[in-house]
mmCIF file with all atom_site columns, C-alpha atoms in Angstrom:
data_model
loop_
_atom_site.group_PDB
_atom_site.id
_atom_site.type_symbol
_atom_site.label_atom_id
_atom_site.label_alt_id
_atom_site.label_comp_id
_atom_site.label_asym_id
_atom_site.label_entity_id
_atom_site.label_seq_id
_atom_site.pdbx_PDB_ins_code
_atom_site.Cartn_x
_atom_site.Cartn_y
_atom_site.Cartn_z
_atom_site.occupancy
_atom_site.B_iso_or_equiv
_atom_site.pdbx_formal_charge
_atom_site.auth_seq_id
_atom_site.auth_comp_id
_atom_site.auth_asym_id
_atom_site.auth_atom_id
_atom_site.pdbx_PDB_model_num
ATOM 1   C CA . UNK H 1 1   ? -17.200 -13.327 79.416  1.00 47.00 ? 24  UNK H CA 1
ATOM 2   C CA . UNK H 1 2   ? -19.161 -15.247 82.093  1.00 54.00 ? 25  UNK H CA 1
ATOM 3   C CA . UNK H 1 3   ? -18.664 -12.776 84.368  1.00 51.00 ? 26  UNK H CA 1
ATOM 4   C CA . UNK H 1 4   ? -19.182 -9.341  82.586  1.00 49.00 ? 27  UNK H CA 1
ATOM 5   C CA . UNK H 1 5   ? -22.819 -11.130 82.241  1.00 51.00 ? 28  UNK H CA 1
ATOM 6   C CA . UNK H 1 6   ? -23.293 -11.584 85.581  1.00 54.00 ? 29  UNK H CA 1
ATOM 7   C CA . UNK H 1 7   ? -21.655 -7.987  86.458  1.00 51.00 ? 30  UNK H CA 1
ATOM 8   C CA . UNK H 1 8   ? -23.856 -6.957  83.605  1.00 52.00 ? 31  UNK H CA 1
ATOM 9   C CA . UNK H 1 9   ? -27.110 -8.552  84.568  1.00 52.00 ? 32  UNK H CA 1
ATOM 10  C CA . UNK H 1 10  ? -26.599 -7.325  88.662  1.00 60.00 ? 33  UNK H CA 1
ATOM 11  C CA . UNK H 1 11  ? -25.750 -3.952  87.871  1.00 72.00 ? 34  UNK H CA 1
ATOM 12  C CA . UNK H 1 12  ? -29.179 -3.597  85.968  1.00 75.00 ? 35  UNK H CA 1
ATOM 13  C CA . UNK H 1 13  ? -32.379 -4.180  87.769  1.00 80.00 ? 36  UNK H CA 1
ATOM 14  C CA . UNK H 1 14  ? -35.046 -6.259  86.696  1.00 76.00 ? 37  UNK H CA 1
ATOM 15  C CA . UNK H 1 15  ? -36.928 -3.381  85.377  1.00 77.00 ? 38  UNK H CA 1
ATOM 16  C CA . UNK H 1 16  ? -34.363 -1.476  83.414  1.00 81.00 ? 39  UNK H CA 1
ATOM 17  C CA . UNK H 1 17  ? -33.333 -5.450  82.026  1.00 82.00 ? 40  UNK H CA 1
ATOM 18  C CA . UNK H 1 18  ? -36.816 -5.084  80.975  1.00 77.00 ? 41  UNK H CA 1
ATOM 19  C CA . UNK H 1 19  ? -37.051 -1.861  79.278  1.00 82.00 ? 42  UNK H CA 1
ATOM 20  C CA . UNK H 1 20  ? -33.217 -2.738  77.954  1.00 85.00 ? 43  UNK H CA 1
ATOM 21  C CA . UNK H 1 21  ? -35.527 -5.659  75.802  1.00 81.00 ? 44  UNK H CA 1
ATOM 22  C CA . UNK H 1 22  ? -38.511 -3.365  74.755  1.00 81.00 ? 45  UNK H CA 1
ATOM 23  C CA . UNK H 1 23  ? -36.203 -0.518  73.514  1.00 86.00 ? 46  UNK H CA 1
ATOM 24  C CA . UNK H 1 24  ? -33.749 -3.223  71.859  1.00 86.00 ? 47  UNK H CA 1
ATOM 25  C CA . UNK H 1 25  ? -36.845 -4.321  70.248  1.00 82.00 ? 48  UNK H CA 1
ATOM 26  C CA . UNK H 1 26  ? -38.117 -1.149  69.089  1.00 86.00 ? 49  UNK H CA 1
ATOM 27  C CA . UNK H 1 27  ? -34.466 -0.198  67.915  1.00 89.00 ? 50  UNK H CA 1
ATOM 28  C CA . UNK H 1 28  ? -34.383 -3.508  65.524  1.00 85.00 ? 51  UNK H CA 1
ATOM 29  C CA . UNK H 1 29  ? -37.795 -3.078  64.065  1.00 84.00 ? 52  UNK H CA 1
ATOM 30  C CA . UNK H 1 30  ? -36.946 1.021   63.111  1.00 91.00 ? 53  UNK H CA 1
ATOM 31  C CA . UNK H 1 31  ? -33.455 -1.016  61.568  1.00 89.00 ? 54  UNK H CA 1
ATOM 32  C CA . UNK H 1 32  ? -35.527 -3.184  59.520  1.00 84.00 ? 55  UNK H CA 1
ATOM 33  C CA . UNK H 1 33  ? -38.003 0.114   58.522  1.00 89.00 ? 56  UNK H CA 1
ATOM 34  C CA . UNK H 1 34  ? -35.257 1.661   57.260  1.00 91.00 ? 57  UNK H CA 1
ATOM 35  C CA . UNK H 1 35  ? -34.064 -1.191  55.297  1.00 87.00 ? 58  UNK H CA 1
ATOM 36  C CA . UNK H 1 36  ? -37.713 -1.578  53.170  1.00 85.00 ? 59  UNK H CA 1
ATOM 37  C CA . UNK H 1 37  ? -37.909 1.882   52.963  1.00 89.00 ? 60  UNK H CA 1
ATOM 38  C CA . UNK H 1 38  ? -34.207 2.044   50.993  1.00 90.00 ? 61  UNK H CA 1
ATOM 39  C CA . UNK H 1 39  ? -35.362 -0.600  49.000  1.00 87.00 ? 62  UNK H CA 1
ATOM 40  C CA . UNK H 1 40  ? -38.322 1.368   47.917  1.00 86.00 ? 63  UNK H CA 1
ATOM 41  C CA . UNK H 1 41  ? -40.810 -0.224  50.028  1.00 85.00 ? 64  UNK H CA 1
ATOM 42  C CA . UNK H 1 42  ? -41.814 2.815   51.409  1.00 89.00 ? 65  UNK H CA 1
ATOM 43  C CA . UNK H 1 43  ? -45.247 1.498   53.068  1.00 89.00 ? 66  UNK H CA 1
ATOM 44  C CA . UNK H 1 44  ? -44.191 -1.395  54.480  1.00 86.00 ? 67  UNK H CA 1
ATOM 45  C CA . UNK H 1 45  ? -40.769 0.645   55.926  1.00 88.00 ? 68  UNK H CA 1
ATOM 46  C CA . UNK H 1 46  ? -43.713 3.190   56.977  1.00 91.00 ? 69  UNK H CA 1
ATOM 47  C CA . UNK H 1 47  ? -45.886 1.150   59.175  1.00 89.00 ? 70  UNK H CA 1
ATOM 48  C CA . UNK H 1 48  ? -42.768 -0.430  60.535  1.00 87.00 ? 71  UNK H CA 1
ATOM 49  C CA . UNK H 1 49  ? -41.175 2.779   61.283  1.00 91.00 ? 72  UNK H CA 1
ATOM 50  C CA . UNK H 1 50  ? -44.289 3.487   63.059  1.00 91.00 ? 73  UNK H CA 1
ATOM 51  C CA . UNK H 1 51  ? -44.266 0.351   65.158  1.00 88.00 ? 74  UNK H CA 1
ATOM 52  C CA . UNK H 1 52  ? -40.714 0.530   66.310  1.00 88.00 ? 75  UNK H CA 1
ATOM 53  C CA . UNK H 1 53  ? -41.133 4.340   67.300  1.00 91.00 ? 76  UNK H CA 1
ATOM 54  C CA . UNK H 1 54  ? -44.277 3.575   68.970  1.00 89.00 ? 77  UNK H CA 1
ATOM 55  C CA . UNK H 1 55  ? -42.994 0.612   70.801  1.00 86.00 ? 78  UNK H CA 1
ATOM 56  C CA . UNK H 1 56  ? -39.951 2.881   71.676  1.00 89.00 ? 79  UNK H CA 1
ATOM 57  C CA . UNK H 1 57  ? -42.802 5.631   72.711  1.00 89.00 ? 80  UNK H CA 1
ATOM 58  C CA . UNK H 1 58  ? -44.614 2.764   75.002  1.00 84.00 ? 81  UNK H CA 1
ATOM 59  C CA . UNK H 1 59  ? -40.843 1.869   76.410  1.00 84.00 ? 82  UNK H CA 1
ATOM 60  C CA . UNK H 1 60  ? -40.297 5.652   77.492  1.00 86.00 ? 83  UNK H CA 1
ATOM 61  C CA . UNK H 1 61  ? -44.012 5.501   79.243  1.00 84.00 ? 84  UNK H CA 1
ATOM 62  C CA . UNK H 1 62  ? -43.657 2.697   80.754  1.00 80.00 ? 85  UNK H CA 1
ATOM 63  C CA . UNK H 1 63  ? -44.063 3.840   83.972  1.00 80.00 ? 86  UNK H CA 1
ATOM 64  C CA . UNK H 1 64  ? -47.230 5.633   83.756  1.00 83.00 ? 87  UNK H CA 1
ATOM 65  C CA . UNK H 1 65  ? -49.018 3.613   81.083  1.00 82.00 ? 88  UNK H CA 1
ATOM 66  C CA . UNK H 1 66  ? -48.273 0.005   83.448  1.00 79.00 ? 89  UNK H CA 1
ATOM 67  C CA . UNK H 1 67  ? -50.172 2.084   86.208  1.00 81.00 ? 90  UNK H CA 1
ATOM 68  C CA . UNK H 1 68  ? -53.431 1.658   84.162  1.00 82.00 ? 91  UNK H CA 1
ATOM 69  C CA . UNK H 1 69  ? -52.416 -1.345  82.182  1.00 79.00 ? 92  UNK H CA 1
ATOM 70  C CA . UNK H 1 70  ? -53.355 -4.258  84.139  1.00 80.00 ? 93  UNK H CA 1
ATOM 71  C CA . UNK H 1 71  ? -50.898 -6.526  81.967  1.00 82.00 ? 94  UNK H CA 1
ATOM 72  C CA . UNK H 1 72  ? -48.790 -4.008  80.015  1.00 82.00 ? 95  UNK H CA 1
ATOM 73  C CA . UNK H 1 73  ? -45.180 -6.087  80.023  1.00 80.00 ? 96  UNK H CA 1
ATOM 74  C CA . UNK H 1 74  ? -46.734 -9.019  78.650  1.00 85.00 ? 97  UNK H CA 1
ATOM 75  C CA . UNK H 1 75  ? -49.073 -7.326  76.324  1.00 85.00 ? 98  UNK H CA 1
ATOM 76  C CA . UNK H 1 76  ? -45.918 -5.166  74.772  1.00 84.00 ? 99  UNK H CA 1
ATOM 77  C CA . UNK H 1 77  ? -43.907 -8.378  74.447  1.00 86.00 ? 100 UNK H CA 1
ATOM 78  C CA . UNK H 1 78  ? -46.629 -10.075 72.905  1.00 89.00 ? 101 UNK H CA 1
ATOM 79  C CA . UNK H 1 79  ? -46.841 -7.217  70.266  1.00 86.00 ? 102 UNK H CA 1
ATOM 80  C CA . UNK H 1 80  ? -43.017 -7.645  69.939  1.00 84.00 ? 103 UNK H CA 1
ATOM 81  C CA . UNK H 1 81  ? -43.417 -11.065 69.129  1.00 90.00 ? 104 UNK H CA 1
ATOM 82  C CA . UNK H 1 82  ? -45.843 -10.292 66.556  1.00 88.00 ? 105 UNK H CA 1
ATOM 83  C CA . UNK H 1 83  ? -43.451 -7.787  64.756  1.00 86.00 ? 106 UNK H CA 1
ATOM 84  C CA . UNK H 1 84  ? -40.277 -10.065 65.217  1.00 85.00 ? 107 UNK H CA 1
ATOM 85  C CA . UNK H 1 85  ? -42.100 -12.901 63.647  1.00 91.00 ? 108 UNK H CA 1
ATOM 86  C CA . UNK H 1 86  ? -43.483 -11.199 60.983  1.00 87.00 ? 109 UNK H CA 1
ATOM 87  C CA . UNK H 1 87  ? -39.614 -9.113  60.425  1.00 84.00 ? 110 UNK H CA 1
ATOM 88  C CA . UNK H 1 88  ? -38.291 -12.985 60.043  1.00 89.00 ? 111 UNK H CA 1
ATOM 89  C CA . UNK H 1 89  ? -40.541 -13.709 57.372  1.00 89.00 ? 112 UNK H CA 1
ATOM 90  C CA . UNK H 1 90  ? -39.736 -10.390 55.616  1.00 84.00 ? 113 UNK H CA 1
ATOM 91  C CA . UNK H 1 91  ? -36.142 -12.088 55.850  1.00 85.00 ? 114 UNK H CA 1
ATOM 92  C CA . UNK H 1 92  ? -37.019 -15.866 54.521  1.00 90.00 ? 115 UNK H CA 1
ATOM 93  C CA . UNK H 1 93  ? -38.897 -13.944 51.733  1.00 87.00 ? 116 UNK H CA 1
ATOM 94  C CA . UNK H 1 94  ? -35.871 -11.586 50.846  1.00 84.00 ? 117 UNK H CA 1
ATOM 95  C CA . UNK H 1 95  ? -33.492 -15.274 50.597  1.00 88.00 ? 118 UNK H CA 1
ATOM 96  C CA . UNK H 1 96  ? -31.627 -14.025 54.105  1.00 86.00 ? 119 UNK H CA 1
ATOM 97  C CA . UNK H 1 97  ? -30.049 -17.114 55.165  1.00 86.00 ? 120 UNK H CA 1
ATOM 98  C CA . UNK H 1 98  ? -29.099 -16.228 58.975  1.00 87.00 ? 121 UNK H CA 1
ATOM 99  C CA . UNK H 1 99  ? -31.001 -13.199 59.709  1.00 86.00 ? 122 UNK H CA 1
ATOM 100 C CA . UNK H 1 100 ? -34.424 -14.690 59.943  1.00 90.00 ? 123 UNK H CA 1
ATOM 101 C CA . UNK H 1 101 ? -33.628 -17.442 62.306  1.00 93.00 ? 124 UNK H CA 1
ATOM 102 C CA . UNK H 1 102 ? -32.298 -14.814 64.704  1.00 91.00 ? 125 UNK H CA 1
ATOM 103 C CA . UNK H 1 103 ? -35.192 -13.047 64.399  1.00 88.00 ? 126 UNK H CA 1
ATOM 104 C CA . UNK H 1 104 ? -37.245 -16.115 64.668  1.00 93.00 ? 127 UNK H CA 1
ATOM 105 C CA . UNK H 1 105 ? -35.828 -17.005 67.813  1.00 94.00 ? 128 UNK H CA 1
ATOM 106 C CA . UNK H 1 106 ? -35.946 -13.507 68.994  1.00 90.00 ? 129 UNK H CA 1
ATOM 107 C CA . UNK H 1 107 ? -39.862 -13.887 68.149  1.00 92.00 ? 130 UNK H CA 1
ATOM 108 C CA . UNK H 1 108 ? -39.783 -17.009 70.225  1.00 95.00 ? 131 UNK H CA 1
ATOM 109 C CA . UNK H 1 109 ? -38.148 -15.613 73.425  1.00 92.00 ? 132 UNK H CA 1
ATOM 110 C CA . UNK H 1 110 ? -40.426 -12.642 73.540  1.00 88.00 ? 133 UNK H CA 1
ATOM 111 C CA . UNK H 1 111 ? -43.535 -14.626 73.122  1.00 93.00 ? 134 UNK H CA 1
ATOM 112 C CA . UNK H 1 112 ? -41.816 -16.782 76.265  1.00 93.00 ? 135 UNK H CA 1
ATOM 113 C CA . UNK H 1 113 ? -41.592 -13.752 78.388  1.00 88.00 ? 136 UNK H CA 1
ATOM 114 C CA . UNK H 1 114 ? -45.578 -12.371 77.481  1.00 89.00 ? 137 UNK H CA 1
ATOM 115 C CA . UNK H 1 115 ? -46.348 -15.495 78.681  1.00 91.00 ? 138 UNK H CA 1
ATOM 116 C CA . UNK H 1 116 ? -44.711 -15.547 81.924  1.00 88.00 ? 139 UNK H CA 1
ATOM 117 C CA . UNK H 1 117 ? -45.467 -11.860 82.107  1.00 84.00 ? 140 UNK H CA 1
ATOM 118 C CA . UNK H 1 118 ? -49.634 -13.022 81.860  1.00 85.00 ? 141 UNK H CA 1
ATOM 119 C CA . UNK H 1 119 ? -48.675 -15.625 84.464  1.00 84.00 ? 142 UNK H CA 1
ATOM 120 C CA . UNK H 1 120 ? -47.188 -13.180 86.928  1.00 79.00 ? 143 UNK H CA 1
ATOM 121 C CA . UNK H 1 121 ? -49.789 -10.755 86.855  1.00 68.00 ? 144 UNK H CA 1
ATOM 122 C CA . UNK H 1 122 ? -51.750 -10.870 89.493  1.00 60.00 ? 145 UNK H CA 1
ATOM 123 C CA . UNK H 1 123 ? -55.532 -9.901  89.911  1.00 58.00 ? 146 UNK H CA 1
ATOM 124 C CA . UNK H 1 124 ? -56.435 -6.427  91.339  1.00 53.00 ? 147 UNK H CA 1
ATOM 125 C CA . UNK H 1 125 ? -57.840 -6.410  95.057  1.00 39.00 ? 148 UNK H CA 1
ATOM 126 C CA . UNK H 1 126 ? -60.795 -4.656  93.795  1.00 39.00 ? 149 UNK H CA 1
ATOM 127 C CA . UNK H 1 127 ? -61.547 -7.330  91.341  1.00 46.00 ? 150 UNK H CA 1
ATOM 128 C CA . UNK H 1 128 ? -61.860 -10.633 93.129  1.00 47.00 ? 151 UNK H CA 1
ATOM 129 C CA . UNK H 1 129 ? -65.225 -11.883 94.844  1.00 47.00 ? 152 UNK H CA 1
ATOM 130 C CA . UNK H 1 130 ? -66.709 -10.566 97.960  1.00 47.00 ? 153 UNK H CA 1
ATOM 131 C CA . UNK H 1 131 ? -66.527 -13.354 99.920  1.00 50.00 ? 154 UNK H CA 1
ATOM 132 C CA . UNK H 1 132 ? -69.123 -11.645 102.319 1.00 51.00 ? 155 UNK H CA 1
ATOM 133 C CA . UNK H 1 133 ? -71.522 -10.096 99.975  1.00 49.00 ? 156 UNK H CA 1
#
């Protein structure tokens, strides 16, 4: 098992590993969408259908929306976070009793990432101080 990981994770570049999380993310949040929207929840299934396809959306442009984006990984993640956490309460409020601590922790590892993903970033040349002005 080990090893199909570490096949897994050096086949796949740190970018697509990337996208990989921001499209598995977008793919859960449509899951749980379609699961209010059974239930007859239909604006609350709405707005997180809308989420998860827009997150998907931002996943497909990556490439062209990070170009003007300063901090677009982190900033996606962070949303992420935000709609994981909020998909695990959903959960603790419908009596799940494994689901939402998935989720939780889900919430928890994305919020990790935005913040090494605002750490990383680093400011544009055009930005910083003139030291001869």
């Amino acid at each position: 098992m080990i090893n199909l990981l570490k096949i897994t994770s050096m086949a796949l570049s740190r970018e697509k590993r990337k996208q990989l999380a921001h499209a598995l993310a977008g793919v859960i949040i449509l899951l749980k969408a379609f699961d209010k929207a059974e239930h007859g929840h239909m604006i609350l299934g709405s707005l997180l259908g809308i989420i998860g396809v827009t997150i998907i959306l931002l996943t497909i442009y990556h490439h062209r929306l990070a170009q003007y984006i300063k901090s677009f990984d982190a900033l996606v993640f962070l949303a992420e976070a935000v709609v994981l956490g909020i998909v695990s309460g959903l959960y603790f409020h419908d009596g799940k009793t494994g689901l939402p601590y998935a989720y939780a922790l889900a919430s928890v590892a994305y919020l990790t990432a935005a913040i090494l993903f605002f750490r990383r970033t680093k400011p544009d040349d055009h930005l910083e101080a003139d030291p001869n002005p």
